[in-house]
Coordinates of C-alpha atoms and ligand atoms in Angstrom, one line a residue:
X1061 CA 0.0 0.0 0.0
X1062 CA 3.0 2.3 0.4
X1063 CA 6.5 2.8 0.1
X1064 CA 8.0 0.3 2.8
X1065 CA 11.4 2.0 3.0
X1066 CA 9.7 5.5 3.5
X1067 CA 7.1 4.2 6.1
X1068 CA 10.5 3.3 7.9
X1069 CA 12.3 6.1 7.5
X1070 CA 8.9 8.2 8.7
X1071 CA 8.4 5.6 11.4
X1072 CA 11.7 5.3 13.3
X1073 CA 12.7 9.0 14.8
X1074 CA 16.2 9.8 14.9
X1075 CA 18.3 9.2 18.1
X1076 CA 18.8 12.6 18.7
X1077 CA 15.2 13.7 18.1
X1078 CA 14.5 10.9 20.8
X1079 CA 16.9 12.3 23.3
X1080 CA 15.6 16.1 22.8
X1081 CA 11.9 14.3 23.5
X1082 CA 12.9 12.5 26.7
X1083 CA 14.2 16.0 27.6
X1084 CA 10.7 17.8 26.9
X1085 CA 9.3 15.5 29.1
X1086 CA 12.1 15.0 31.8
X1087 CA 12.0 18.6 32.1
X1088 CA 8.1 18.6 32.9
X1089 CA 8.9 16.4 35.5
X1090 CA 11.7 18.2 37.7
X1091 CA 12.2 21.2 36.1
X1092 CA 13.7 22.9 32.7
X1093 CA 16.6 23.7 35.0
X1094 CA 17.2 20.5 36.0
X1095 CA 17.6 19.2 32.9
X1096 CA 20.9 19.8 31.0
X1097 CA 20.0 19.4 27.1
X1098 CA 22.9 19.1 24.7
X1099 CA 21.1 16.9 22.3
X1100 CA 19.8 19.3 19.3
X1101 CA 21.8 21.6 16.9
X1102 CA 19.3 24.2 17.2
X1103 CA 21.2 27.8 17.1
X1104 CA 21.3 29.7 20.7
X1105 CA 22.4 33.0 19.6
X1106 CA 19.3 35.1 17.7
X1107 CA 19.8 36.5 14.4
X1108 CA 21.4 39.4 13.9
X1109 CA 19.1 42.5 14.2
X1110 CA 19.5 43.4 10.4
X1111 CA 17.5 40.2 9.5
X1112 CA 14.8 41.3 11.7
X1113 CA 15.2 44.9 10.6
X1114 CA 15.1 43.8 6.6
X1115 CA 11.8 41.5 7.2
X1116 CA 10.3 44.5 9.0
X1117 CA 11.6 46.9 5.8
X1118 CA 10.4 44.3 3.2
X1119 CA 6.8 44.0 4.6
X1120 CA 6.3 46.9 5.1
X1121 CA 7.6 48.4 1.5
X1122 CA 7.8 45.7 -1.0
X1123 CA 5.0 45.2 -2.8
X1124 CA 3.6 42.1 -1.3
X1125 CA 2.7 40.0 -4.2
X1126 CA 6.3 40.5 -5.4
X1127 CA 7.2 39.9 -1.5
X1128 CA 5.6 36.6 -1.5
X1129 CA 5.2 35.8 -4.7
X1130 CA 7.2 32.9 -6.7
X1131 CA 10.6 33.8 -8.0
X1132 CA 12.5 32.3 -11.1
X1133 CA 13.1 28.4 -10.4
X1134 CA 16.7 28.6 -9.2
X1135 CA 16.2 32.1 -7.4
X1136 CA 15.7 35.5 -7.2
X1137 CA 18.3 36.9 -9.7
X1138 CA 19.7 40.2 -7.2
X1139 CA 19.9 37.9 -4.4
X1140 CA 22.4 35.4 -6.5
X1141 CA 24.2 38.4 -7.4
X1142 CA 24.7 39.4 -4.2
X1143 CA 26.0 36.1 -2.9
X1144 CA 28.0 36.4 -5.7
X1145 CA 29.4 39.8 -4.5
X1146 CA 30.0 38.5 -1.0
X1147 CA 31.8 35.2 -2.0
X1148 CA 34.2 37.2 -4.6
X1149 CA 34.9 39.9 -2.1
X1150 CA 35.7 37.4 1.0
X1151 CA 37.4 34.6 -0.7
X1152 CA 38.8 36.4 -4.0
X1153 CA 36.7 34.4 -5.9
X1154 CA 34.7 35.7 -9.7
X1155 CA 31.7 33.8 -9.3
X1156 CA 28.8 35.1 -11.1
X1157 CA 24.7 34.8 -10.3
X1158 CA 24.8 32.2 -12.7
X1159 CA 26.7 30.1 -10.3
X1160 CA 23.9 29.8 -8.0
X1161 CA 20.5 28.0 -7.7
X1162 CA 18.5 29.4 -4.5
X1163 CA 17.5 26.3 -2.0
X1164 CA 15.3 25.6 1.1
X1165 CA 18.5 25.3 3.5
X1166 CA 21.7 22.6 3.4
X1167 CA 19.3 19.5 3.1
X1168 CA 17.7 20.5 0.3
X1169 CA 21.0 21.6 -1.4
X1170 CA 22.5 18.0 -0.6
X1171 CA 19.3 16.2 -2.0
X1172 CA 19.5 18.1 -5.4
X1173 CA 23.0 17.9 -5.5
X1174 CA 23.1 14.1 -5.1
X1175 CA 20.2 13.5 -7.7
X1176 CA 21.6 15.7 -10.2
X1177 CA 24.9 13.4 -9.8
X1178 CA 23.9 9.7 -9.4
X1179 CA 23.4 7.2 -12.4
X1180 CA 22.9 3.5 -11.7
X1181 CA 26.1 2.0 -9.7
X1182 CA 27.1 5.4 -8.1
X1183 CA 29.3 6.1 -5.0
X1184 CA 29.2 8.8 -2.9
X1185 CA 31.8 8.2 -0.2
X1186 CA 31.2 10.2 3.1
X1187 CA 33.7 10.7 6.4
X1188 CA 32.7 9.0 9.7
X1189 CA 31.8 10.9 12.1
X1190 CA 29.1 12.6 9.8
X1191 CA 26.0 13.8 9.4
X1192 CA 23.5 10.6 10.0
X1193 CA 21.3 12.2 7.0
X1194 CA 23.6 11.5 4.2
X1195 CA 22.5 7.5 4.8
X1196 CA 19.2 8.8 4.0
X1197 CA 19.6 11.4 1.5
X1198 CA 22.5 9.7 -0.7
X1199 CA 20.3 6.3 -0.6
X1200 CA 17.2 8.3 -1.9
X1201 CA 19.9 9.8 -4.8
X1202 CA 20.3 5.9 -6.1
X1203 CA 24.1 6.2 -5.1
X1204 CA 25.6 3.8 -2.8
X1205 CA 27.3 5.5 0.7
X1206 CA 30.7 4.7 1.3
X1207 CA 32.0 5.4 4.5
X1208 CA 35.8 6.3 5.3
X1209 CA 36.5 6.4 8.9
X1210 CA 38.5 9.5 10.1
X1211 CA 42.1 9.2 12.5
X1212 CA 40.9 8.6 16.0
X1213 CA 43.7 10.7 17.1
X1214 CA 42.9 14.2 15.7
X1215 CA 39.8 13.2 13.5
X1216 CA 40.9 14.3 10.0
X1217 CA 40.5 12.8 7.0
X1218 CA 42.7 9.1 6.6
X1219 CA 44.1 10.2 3.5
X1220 CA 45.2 6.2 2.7
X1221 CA 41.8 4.9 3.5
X1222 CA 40.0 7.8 1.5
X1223 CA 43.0 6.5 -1.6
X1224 CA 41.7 3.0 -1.4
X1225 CA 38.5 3.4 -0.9
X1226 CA 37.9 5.2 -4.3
X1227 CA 37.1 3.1 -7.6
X1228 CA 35.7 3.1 -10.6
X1229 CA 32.2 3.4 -9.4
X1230 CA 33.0 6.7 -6.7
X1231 CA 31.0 9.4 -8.5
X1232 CA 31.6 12.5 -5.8
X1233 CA 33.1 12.6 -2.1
X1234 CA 30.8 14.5 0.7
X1235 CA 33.5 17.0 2.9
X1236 CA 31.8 18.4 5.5
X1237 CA 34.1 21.2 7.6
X1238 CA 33.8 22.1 10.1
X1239 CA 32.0 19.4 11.0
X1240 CA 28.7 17.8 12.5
X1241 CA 29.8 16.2 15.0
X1242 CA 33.4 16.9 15.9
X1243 CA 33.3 20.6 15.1
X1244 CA 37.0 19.3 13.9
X1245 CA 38.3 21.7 11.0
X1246 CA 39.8 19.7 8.1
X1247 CA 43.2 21.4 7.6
X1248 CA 44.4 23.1 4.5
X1249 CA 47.2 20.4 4.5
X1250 CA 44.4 18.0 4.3
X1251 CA 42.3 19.7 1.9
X1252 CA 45.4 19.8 -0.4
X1253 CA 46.5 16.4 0.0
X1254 CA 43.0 15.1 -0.6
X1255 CA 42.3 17.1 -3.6
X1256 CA 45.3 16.1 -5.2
X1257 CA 44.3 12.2 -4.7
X1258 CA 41.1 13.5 -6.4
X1259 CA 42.9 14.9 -9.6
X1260 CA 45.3 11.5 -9.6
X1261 CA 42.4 9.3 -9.4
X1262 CA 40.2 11.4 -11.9
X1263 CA 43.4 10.5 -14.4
X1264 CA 43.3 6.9 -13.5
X1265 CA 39.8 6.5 -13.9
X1266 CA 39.3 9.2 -16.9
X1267 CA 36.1 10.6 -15.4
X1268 CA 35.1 13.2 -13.0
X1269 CA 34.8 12.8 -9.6
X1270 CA 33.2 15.4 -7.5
X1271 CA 34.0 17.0 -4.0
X1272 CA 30.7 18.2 -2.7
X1273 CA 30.9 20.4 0.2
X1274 CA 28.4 20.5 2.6
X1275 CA 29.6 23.9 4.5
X1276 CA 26.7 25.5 6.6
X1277 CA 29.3 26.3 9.6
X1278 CA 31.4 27.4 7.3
X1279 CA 31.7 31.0 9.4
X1280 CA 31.4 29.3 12.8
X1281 CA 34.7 28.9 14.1
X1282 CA 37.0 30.1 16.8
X1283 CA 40.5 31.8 17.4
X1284 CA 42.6 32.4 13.9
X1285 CA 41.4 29.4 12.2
X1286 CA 40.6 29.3 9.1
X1287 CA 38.6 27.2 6.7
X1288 CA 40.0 26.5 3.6
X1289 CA 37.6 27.9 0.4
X1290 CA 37.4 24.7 -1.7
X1291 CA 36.3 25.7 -5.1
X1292 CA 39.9 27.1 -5.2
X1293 CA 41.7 23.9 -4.4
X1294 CA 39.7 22.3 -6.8
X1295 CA 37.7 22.6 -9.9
X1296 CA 34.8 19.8 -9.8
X1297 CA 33.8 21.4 -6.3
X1298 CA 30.0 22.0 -5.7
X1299 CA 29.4 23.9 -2.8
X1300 CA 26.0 23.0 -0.6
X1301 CA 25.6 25.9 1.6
X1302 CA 22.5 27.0 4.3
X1303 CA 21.7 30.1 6.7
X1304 CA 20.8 28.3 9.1
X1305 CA 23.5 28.4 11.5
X1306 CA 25.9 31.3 10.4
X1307 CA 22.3 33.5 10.8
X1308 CA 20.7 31.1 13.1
X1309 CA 17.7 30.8 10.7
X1310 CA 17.3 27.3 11.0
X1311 CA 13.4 27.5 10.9
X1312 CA 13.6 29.6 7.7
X1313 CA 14.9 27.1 5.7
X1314 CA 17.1 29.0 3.1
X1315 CA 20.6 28.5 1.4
X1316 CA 22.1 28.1 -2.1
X1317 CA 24.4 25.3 -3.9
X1318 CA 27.0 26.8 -5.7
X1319 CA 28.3 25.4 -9.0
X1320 CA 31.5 27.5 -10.2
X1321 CA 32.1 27.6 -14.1
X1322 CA 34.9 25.6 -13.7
X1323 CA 33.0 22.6 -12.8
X1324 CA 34.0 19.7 -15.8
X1325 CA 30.6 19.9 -18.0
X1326 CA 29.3 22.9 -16.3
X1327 CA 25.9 24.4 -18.3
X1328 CA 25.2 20.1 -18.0
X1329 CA 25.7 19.7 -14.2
X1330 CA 23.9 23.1 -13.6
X1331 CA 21.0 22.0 -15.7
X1332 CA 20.8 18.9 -13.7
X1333 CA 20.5 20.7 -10.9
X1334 CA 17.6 22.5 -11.8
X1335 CA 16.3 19.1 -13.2
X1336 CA 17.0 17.3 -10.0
X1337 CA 15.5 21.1 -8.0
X1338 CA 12.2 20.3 -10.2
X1339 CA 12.0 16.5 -9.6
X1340 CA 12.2 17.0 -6.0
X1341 CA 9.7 19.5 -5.8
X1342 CA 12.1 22.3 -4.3
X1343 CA 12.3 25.0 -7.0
X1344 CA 11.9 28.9 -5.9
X1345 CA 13.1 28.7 -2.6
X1346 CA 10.8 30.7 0.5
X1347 CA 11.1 33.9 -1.4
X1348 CA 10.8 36.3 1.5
X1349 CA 13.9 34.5 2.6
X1350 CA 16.1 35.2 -0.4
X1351 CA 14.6 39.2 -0.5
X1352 CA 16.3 38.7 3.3
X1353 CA 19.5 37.1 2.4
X1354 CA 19.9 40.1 -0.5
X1355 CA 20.9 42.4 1.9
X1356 CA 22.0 40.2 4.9
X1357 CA 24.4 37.6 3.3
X1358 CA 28.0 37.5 4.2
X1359 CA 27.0 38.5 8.1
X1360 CA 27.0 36.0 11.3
X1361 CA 25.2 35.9 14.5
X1362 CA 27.2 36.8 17.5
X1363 CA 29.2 33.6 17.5
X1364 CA 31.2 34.8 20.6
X1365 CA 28.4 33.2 22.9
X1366 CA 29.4 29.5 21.1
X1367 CA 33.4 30.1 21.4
X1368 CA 32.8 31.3 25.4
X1369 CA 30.8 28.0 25.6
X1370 CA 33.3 25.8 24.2
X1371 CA 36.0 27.1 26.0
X1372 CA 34.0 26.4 29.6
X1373 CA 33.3 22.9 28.2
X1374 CA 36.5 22.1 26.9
X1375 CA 38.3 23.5 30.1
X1376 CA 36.4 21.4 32.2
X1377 CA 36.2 18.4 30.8
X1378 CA 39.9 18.7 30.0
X1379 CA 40.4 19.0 34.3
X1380 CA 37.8 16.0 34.9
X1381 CA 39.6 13.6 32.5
X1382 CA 37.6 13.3 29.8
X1383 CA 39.1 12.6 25.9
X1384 CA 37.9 15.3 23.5
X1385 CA 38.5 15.8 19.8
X1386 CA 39.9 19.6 19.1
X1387 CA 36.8 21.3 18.6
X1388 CA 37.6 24.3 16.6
X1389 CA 34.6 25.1 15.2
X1390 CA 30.3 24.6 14.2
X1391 CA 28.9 24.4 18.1
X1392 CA 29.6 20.3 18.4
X1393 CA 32.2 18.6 21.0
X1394 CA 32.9 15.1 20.0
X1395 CA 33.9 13.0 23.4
X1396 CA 35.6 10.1 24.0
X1397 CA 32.9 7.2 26.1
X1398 CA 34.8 6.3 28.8
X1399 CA 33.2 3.2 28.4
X1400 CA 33.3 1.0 25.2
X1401 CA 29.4 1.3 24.7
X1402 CA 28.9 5.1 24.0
X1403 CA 24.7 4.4 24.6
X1404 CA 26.1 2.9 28.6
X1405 CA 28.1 5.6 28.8
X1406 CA 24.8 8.0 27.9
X1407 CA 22.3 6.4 29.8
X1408 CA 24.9 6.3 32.7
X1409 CA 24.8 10.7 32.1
X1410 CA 20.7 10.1 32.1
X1411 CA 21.4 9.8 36.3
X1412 CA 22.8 13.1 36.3
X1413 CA 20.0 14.4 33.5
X1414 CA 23.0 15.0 30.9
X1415 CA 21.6 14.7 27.8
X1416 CA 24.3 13.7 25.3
X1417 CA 24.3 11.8 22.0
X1418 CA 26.0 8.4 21.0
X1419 CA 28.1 8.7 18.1
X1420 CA 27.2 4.6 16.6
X1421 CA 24.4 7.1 14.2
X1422 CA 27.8 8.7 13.2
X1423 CA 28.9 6.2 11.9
X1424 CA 31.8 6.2 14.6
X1425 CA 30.7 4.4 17.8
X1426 CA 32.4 5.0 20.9
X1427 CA 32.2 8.5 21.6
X1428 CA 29.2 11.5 22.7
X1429 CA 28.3 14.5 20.6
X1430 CA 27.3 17.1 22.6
X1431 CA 25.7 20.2 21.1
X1432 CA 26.5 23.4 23.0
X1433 CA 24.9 26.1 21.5
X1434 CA 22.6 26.3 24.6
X1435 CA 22.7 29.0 27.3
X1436 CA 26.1 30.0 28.5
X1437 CA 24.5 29.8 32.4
X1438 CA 23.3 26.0 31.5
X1439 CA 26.9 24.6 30.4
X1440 CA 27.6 26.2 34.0
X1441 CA 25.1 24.5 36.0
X1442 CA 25.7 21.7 34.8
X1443 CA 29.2 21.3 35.3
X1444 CA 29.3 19.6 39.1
X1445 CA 26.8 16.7 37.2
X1446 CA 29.7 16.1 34.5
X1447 CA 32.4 16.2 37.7
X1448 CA 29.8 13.5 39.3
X1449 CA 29.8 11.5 36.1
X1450 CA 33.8 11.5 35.6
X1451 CA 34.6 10.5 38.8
X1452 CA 32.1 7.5 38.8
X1453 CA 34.0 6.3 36.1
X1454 CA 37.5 7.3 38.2
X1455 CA 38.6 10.2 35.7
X1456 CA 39.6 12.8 38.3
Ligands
LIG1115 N1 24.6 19.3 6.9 C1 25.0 19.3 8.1 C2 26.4 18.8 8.4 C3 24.2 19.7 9.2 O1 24.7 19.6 10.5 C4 22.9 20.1 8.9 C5 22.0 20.5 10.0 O2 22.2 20.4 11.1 C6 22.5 20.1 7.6 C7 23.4 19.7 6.6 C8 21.1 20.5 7.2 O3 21.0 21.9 7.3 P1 19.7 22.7 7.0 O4 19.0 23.0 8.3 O5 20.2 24.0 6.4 O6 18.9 21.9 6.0

């Protein structure tokens, strides 16, 4: 009667949607305060005021038919421009409106993205720890996931197990930096050394393979990092981009993916994009949204409060023993279980109402992700319950 892979997929919630609803209801048992919630990526830090300011401008002046009313199919031509503008002027970049088709936030850009890609016998090869939605979204592309486990010791990419791991069949590679859920940065050593295995193996294999990069905390990082621009270490880049945390729209649902003319085949790829935009039901993205993004792209939300919160985690956790990956940017700490069963080691934090994640949906089992864009006075709170749970597993 219907679609028994999508009555799974609707039936079984994710882990850390289950989590967030034990907390809802935890916390109307005891007490929001009581409960210390680090399950959902859901930004902490408002907007900036010039989003609010332009919605208030646009209603107010735009003619509201035009406001509201459909754009072209791959976007509102002055807002491209303008992320055009932005890109060019930050990263020394010459990308043109043409570059861009307008979406309704990262997933959407990933979906399209894959389905423009994938023919019959595809890979799509992805880096554990990642995103647990690329299962989902590269499997409903056709292509095949291929996972390639990061380092344990600093979490970057294993450049000889990303080597072997590509064949005949590996159609594009998914980089996603700084990363859900590590918040690790992938170096620009890595980012060279990787692309160049790219170019060697597009030789040895006389096709294009493509490095898709799914960059929506891009701008969230902390100290003098950097994070390396990747259309300009290498051509078949597509670049799958959302507002929703650099402007903490999440709600909103709007971002763009970005396919520079140097792209192999580029008027073909682009065109599948808007084929694979129209398949998928997701042409003219939330129009009021792009009118927004005109005048607000380029700008962050005060992502001071995240690096204040990292710091206070990473110091503490550092002093009670715990084994962290270097969190250097997005709002994710990616921690070592103590134990070998990351869900024990959760359901052991449950006693002190910690809510924390098991990595095993990660596709990297043994560790927590915890999400800490949350308030600044929870993280502080809730610091004697993380002291309780290190020393119960002797840590201090
Ligand atoms: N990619 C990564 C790595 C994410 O963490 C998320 C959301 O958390 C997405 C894509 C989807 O983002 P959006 O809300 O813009 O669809």
């Amino acid at each position: 009667m219907v679609s028994k892979e999508m009555y799974e997929l609707g039936a079984k919630s994710s882990v850390i949607r289950e989590i967030f609803e034990f907390g809802k209801k935890r916390a109307a048992e005891i007490g929001k305060e009581n409960v210390y919630d680090f399950s959902l990526g859901n930004p902490s830090v408002p907007a900036p005021e010039k989003v609010n300011e332009t919605i208030r401008k646009l209603t107010l002046e735009m003619e509201p038919c035009a406001l509201h009313g459909y754009t072209s199919a791959v976007g509102d031509n002055e807002t491209r421009q303008a992320i055009a503008d932005d890109l060019n002027r930050r990263f020394g970049t010459s990308f043109s409106m043409n570059n861009f088709y307008m979406t309704a936030g990262a997933a959407a850009s990933l979906c399209i993205t894959f389905r423009a890609l994938a023919e019959k016998d595809d890979e799509i090869i992805i880096f554990a720890p990642y995103f647990p939605e690329y299962q989902v979204f590269i499997s409903a592309s056709g292509a095949k996931p291929v996972e390639v486990k990061c380092k344990e010791d600093d979490l970057q990419i294993d450049l000889e197990a990303f080597k072997n791991a590509i064949n005949e069949h590996t159609k594009a590679v998914v980089l996603n930096s700084p990363n859900n859920p590590s918040g690790v940065v992938t170096s620009e050593e890595t980012v060279k050394a990787m692309t160049d295995i790219l170019r060697e193996k597009q030789k040895e294999y006389g096709k294009s393979i493509f490095l898709v990069s799914d960059e929506p905390y891009r701008e969230l990082v902390y100290g003098d990092i950097k994070v390396p621009f990747l259309t300009k270490y290498y051509d078949n880049t597509i670049v799958c981009y959302s507002y929703s945390k650099s402007l903490s729209l999440p709600g909103d649902r709007i971002g763009y993916i970005l396919v520079p003319n140097e792209v192999e085949s580029f008027e073909l790829i682009f065109k599948s994009v808007c084929g694979a935009g129209r398949s998928l039901g997701y042409v003219c993205a939330p129009s009021l949204m792009q009118f927004v993004i005109k005048e607000c792209t380029g700008m962050t939300s005060d992502i001071s409060v995240y690096k204040k919160n990292r710091d206070i985690l990473v110091n503490a956790f550092t002093e009670y023993g715990f084994t962290l990956a270097k969190p250097d940017g997005a709002f994710y700490l990616f921690m070592k279980s103590p134990e070998e069963s990351a869900t024990a080691f959760c359901e052991k934090a449950k006693k002190y109402d910690l809510l924390l994640v098991p990595s095993d949906s990660f596709g990297f089992p043994g560790y927590v992700r915890l999400s800490y864009c949350v308030s600044t006075e929870m993280i502080e709170r809730s610091l004697p319950s993380f002291k309780k749970l290190a020393e119960e597993y002797n840590l201090i």
